[in-house]
Short mmCIF file of N, CA and C in Angstrom, two decimals:
data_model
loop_
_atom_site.label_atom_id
_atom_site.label_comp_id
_atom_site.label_asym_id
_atom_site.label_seq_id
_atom_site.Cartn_x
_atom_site.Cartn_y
_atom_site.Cartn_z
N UNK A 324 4.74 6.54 -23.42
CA UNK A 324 5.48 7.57 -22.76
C UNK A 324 6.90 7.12 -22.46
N UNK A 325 7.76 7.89 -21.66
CA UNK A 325 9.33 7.67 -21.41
C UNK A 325 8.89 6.93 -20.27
N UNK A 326 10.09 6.02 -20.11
CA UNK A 326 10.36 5.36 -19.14
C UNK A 326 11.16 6.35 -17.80
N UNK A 327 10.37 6.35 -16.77
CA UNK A 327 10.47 6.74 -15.52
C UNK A 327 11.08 6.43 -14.31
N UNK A 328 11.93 6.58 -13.69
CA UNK A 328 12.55 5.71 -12.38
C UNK A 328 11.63 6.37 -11.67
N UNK A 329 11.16 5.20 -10.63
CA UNK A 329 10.43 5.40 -9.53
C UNK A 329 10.71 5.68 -7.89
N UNK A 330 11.82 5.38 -8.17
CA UNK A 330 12.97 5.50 -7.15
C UNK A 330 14.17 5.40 -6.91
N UNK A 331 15.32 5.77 -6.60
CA UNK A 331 17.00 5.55 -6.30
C UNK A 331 17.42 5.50 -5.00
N UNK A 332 16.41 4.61 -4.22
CA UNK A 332 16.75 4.49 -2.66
C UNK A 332 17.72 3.42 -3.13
N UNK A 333 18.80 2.98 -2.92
CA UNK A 333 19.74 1.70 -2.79
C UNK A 333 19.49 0.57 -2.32
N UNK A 334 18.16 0.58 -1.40
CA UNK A 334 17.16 -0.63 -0.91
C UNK A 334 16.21 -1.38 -1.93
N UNK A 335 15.83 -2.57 -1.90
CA UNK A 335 15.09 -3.26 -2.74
C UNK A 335 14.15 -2.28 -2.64
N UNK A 336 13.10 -2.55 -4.16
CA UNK A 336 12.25 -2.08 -4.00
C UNK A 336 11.45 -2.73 -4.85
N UNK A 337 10.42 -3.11 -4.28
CA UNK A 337 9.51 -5.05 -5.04
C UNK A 337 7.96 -4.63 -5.11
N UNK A 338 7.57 -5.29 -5.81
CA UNK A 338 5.61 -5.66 -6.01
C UNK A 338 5.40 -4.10 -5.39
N UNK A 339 5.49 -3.26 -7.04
CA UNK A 339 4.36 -2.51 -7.38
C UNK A 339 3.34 -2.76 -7.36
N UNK A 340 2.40 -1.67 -7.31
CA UNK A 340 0.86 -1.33 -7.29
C UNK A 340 0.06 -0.42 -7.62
N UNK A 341 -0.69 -0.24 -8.89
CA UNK A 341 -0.99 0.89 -8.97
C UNK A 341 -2.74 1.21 -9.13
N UNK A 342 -3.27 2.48 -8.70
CA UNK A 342 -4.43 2.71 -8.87
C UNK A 342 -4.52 4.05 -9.41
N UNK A 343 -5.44 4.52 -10.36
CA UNK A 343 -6.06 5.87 -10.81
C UNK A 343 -7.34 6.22 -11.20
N UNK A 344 -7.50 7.15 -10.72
CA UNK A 344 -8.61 7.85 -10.60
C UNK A 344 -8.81 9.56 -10.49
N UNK A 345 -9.60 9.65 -11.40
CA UNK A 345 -10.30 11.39 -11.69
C UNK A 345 -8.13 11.88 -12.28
N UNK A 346 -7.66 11.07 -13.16
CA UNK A 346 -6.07 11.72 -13.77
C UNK A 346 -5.39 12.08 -12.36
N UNK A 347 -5.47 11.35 -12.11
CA UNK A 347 -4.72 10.93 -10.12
C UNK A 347 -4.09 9.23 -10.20
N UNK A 348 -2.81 9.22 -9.93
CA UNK A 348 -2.13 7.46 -10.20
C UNK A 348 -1.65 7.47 -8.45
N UNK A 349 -2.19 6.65 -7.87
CA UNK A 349 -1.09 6.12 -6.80
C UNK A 349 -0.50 4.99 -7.25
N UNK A 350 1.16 5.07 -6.90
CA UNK A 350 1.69 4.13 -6.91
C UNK A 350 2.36 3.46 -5.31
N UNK A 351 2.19 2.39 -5.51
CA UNK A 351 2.61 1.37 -3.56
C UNK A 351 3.27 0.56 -4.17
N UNK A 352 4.90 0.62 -3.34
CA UNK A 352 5.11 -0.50 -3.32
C UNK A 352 6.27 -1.04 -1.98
N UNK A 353 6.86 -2.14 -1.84
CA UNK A 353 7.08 -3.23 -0.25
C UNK A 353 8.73 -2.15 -0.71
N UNK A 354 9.66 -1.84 0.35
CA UNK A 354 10.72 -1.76 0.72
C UNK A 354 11.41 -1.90 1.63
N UNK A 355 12.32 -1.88 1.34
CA UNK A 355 13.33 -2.05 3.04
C UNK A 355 14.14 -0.66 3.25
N UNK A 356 13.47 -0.59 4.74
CA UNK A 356 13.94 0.87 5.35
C UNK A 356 14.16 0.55 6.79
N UNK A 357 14.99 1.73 7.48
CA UNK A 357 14.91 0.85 8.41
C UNK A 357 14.84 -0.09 9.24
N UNK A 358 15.26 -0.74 8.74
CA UNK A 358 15.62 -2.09 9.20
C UNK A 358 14.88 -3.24 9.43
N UNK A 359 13.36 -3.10 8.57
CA UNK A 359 12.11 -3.49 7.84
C UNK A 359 11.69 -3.17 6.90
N UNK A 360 10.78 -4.77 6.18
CA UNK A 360 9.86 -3.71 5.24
C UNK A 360 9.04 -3.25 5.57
N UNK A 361 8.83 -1.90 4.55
CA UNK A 361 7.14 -0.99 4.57
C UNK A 361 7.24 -0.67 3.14
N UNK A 362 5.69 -0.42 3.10
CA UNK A 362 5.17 0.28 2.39
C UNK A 362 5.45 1.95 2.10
N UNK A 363 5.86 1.87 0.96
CA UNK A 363 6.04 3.34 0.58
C UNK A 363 4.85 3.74 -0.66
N UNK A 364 4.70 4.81 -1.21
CA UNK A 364 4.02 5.28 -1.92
C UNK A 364 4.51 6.59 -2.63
N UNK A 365 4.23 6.65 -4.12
CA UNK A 365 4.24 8.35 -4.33
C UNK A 365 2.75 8.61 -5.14
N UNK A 366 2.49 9.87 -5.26
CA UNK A 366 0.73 10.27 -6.12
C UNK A 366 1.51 11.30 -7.22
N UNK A 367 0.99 10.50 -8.33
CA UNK A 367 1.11 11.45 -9.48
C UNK A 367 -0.25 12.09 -9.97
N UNK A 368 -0.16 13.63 -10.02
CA UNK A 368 -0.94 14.47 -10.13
C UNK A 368 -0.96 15.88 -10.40
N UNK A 369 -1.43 16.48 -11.67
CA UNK A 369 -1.03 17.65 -12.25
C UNK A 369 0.10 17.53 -13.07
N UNK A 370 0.64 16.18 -13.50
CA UNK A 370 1.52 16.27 -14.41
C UNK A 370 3.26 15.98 -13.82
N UNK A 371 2.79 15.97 -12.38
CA UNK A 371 3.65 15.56 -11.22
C UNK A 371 3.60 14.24 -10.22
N UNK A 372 4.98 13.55 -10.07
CA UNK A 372 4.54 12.85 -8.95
C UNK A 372 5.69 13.45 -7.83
N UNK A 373 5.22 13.30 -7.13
CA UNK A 373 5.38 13.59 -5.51
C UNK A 373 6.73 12.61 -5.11
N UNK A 374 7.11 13.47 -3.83
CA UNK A 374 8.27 12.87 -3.30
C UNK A 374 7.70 11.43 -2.57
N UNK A 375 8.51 10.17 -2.51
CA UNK A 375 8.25 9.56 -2.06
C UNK A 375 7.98 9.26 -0.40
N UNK A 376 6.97 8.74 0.17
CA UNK A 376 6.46 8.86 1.43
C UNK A 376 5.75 7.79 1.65
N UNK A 377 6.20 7.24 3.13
CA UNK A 377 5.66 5.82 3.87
C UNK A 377 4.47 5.97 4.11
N UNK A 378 3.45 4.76 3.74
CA UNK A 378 2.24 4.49 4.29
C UNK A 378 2.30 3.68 5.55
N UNK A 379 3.70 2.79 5.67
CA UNK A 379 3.49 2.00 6.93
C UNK A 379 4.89 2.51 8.03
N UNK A 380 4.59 2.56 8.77
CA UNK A 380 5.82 3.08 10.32
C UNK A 380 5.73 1.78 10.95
N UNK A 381 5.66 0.98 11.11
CA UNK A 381 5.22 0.34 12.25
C UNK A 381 6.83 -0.23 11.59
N UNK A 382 7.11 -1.02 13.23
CA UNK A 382 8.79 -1.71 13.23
C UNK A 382 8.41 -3.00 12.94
N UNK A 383 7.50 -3.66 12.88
CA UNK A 383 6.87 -4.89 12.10
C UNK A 383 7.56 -4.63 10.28
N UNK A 384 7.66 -5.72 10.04
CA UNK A 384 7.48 -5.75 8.44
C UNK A 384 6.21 -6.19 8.05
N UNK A 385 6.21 -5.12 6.59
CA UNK A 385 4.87 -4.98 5.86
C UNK A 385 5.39 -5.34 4.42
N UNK A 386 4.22 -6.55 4.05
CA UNK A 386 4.91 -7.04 2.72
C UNK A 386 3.49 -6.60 1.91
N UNK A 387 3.43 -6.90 0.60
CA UNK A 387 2.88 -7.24 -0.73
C UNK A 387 1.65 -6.24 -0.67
N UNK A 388 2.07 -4.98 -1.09
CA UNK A 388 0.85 -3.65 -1.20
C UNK A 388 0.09 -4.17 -2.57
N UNK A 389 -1.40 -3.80 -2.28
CA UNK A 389 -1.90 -3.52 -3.69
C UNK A 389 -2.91 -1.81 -2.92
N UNK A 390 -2.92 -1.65 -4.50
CA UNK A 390 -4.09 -0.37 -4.55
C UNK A 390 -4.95 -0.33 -5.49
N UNK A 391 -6.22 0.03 -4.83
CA UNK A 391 -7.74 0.43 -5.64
C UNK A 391 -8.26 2.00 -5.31
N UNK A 392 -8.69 2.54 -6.58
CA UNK A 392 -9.29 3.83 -6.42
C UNK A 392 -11.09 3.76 -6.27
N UNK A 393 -11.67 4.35 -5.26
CA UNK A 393 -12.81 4.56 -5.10
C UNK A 393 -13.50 5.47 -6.13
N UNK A 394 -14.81 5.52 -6.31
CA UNK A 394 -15.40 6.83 -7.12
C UNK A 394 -15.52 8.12 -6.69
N UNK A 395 -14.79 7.76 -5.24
CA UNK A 395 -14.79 9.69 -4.52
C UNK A 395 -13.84 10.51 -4.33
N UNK A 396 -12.72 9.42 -5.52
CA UNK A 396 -11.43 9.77 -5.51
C UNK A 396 -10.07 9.60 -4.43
N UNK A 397 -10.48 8.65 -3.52
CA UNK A 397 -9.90 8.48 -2.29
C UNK A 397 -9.02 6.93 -2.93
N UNK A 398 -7.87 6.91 -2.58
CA UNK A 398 -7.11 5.72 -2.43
C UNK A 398 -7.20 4.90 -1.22
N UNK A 399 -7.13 3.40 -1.52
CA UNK A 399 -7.03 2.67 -0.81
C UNK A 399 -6.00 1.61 -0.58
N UNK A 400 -5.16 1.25 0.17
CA UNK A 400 -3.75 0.38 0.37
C UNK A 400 -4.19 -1.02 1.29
N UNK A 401 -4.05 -1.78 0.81
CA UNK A 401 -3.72 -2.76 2.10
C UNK A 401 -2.88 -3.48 1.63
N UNK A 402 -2.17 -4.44 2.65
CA UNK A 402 -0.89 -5.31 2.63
C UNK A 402 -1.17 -5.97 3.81
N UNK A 403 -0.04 -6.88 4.06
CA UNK A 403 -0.25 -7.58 4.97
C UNK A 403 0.96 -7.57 5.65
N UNK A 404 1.04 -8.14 7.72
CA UNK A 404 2.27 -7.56 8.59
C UNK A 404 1.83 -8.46 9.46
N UNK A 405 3.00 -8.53 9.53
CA UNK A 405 3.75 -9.60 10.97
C UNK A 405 3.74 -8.85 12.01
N UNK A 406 2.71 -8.94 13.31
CA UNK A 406 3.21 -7.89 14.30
C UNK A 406 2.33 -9.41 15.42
N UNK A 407 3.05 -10.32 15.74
CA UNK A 407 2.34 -11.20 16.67
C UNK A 407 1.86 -12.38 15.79
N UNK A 408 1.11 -11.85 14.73
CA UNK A 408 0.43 -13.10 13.77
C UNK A 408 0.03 -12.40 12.39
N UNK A 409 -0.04 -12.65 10.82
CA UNK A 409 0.44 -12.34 10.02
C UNK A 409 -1.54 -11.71 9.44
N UNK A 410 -1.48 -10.54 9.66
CA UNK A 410 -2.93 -10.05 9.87
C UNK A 410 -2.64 -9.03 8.46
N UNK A 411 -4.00 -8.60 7.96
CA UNK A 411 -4.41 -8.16 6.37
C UNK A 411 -4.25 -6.33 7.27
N UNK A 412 -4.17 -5.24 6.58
CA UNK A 412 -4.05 -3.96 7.07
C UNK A 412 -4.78 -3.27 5.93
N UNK A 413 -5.07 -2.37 6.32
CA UNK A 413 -5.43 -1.04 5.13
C UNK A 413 -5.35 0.47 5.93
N UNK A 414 -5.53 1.59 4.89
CA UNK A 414 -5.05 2.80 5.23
C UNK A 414 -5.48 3.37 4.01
N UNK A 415 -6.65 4.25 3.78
CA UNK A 415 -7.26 5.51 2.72
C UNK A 415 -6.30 6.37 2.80
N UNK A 416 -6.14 7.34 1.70
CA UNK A 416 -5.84 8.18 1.13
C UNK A 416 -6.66 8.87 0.57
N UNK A 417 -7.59 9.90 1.35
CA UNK A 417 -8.44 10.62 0.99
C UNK A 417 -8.11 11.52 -0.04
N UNK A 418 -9.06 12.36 -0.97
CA UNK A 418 -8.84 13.10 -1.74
C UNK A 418 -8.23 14.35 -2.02
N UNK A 419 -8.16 14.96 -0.36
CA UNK A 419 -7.94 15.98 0.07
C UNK A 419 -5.98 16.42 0.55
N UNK A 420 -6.04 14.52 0.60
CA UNK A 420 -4.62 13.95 0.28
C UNK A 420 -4.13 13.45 2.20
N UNK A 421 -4.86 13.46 3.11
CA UNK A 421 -4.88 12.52 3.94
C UNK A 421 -5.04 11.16 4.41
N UNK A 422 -4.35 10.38 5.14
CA UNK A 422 -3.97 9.42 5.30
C UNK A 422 -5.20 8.68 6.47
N UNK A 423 -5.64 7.54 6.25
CA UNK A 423 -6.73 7.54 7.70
C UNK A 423 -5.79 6.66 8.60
N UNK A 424 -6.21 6.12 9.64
CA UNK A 424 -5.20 5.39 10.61
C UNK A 424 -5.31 3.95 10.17
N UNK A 425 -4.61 2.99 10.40
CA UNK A 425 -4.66 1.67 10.09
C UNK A 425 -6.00 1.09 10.35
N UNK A 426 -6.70 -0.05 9.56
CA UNK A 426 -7.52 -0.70 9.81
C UNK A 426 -7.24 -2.26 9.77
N UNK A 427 -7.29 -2.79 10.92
CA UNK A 427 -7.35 -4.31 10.38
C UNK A 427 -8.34 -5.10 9.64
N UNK A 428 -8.17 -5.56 8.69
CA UNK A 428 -9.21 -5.69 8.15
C UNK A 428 -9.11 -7.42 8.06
N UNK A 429 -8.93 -8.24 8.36
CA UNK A 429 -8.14 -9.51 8.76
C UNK A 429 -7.37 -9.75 9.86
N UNK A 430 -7.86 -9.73 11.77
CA UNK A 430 -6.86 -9.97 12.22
C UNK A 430 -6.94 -10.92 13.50
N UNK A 431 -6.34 -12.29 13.23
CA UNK A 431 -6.59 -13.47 13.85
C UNK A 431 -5.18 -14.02 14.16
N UNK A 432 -5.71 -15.15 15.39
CA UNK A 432 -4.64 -15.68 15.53
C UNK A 432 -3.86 -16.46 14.08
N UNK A 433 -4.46 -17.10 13.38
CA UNK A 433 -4.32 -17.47 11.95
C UNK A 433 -3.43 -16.88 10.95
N UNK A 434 -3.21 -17.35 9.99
CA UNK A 434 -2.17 -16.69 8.96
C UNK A 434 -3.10 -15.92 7.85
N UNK A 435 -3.27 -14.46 7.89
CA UNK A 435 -4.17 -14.06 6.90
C UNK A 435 -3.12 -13.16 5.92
N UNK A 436 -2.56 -13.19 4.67
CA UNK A 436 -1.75 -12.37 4.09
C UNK A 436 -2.22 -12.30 2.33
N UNK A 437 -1.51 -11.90 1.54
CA UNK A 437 -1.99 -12.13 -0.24
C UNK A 437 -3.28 -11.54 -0.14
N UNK A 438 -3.50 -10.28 0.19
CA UNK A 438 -4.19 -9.63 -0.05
C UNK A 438 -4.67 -9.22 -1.45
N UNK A 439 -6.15 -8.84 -2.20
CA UNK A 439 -6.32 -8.45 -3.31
C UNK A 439 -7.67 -7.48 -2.75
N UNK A 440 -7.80 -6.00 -3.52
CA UNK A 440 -8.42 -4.74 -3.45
C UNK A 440 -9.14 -4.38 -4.48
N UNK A 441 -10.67 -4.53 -4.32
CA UNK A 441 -11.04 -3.54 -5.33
C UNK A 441 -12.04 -2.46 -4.76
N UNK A 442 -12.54 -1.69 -5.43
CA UNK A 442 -13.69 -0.62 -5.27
C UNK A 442 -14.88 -0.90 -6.31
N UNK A 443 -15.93 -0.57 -6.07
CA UNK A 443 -16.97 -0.87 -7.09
C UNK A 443 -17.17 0.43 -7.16
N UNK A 444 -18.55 0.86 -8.03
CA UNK A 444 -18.80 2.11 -8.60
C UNK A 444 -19.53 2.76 -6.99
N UNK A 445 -20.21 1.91 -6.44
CA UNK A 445 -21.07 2.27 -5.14
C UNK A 445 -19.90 3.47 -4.12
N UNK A 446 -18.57 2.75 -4.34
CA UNK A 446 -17.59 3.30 -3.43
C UNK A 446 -17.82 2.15 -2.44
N UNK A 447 -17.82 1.21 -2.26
CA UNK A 447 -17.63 -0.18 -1.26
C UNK A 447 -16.37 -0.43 -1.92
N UNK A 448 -15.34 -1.38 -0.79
CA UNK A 448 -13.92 -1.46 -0.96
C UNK A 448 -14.26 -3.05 -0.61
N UNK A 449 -13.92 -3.70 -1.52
CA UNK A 449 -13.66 -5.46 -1.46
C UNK A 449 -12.39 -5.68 -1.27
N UNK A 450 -12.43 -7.07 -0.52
CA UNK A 450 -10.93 -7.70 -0.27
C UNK A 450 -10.83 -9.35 -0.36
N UNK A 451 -10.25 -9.54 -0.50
CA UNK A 451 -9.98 -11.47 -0.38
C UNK A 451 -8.76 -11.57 -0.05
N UNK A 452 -8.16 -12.50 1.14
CA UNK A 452 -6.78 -12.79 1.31
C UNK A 452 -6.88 -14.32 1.75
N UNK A 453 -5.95 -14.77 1.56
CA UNK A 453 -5.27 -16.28 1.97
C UNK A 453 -5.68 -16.21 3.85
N UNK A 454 -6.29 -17.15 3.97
CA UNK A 454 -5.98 -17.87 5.12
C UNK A 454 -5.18 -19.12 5.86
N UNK A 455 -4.39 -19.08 6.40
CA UNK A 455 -3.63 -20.97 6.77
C UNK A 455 -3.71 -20.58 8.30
N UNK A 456 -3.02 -21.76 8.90
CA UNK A 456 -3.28 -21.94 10.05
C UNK A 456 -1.73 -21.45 11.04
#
């Protein structure tokens, strides 16, 4: 296919991520907005992708998104954020095209970040991230 710009914000924009499912693509990836990074995202679907829109608000920076698609058609994001101590996050993207609220899914005094996402056929969501001290 043609080559696509994914964005023309004037801010970096680093470590893509992509997942698809049922001819549905999310794409995630780390930017600087506001005067942090977050996570942004757009969903291509129907032959369209969508205006671009934040998965993360928080005034913490949020680095290194990946994404996995479930079998129920729901997206899944996590990354990892500095808010006190460097803890693993996630946030669905249901099918219906809602967002669920943050989950920690890693969060210790410890250094947990380098997150990796998958889904199996069951619809269970796996993770593995780096731990240090």
């Amino acid at each position: 296919g043609r080559t696509e710009r994914w964005t023309d914000h004037a801010a970096p924009d680093i470590l893509p991520s992509l997942a698809a499912s049922g001819g549905r693509v999310l794409l995630v990836w780390q930017t600087l907005r506001r005067d942090s990074f977050d996570i942004y995202y757009r969903l291509h679907q129907n032959g369209v992708w969508s205006a671009e829109a934040a998965v993360t608000a928080n005034a913490a920076n949020d680095w290194e998104p990946v994404a996995a698609a479930s079998s129920d058609g729901a997206f899944h994001v996590a990354w990892d954020s500095y808010r006190g101590s460097y803890d693993v996050l996630l946030r669905t993207l249901s099918r219906s095209g809602t967002w669920s609220p943050e989950i920690a899914v890693a969060a210790s005094p410890s250094l947990e970040n380098h997150a990796s996402l998958a889904a199996d056929a069951g619809g269970r969501v796996w993770f593995t991230w780096e731990i240090g001290p």
